[in-house]
């Protein structure tokens, strides 16, 4: 495992990290969750991603219990949470000072840690002034409850607004953004954010590098009945691979699979290493429903040496 700086910060995160979205607290049992965490940690993964919304907070509880049981030195891992969707009542969601503070304290309790290394604003909040959010995050950092704060699925314009407010009032600016990034979802990272990497030193902790399994090729012949794409919370993703546009995507994935076979590598490994080839990506968040799946994805690191300019150009040609 190699490590990269989180943007312009001094924090080092593993190239592959491990996240609890969809699986912890809902899809997998606690024993499987522990096995996955141990596989990741033993492979050199040092960043574990979570959020208050994942399984209604249960994902953080499961992860916190694992931290306690394993007794890992706190200096050896980085853990995150995200704030936005905490509940149904008015002040249980959004990015107001009240919800940010209360959500942080609740996450610390569930994760059983004294501080969060990373704290993300999970979505932009049009009903809260960005200055209020920046001040609340700054206060949490000054209190030692958070080390770095960032955003997830914000626009470049909103990130720059937060950065400029921080500069103007001597507050703490966002360090990182967590966008979706994969071979089927590229524009935001490669185009919209292009100026932010040098201008403000933005780091990226990307999610869904395999497009929730689409880039493994397992949906090329249709969606199995037991697939997680049939879960209601992933209805948006199921819609993306059905219909005319979905067929076009799957045709590209099939061609990409043929190219991976020519290279002698697995399609999922090729797709994961493609993400790492973008030097603005600080870490690629992996998910898994069982330990063997995670072990396999972590082996993608062995594929890095095969990805040269010619391979990247061929991939671009296939994906158009």
XYZ file of N, CA and C in Angstrom, residues 20 77 112 119 129 136 147 171 193 238 241 243 247 251 283 299 312:
51
model
N -18.216 2.358 4.777
C -19.305 1.573 5.359
C -20.644 1.777 4.660
N -4.863 5.043 12.248
C -5.988 5.090 11.313
C -6.664 6.458 11.319
N -16.950 5.893 19.081
C -16.143 5.680 20.286
C -14.719 6.222 20.120
N -14.277 15.422 8.636
C -15.714 15.648 8.810
C -16.236 16.341 7.560
N -26.641 29.756 5.513
C -25.529 30.522 4.938
C -24.230 29.730 5.041
N -18.955 27.000 12.086
C -19.209 25.845 12.946
C -18.097 24.807 12.799
N -10.283 17.287 12.916
C -8.965 17.727 12.462
C -9.030 18.435 11.111
N -10.821 31.900 9.084
C -11.415 30.652 9.538
C -10.702 29.493 8.838
N -13.913 20.700 -11.309
C -12.972 20.938 -10.215
C -11.553 21.262 -10.681
N -30.055 1.832 -10.385
C -30.705 0.838 -11.243
C -31.236 1.510 -12.504
N -28.776 2.120 -15.510
C -28.295 1.057 -16.406
C -29.438 0.334 -17.094
N -32.872 0.920 -19.832
C -33.262 1.803 -20.922
C -32.156 1.977 -21.949
N -28.135 0.773 -21.785
C -27.580 -0.199 -22.730
C -26.272 0.301 -23.331
N -22.643 -1.603 -23.014
C -21.851 -1.968 -24.192
C -20.399 -1.526 -24.017
N -7.484 9.332 -2.304
C -7.783 7.953 -1.927
C -9.041 7.487 -2.632
N -6.160 -6.255 -4.425
C -5.113 -6.773 -5.307
C -4.923 -5.906 -6.545
N -4.196 4.125 -21.063
C -5.169 5.175 -20.731
C -5.862 5.697 -21.985
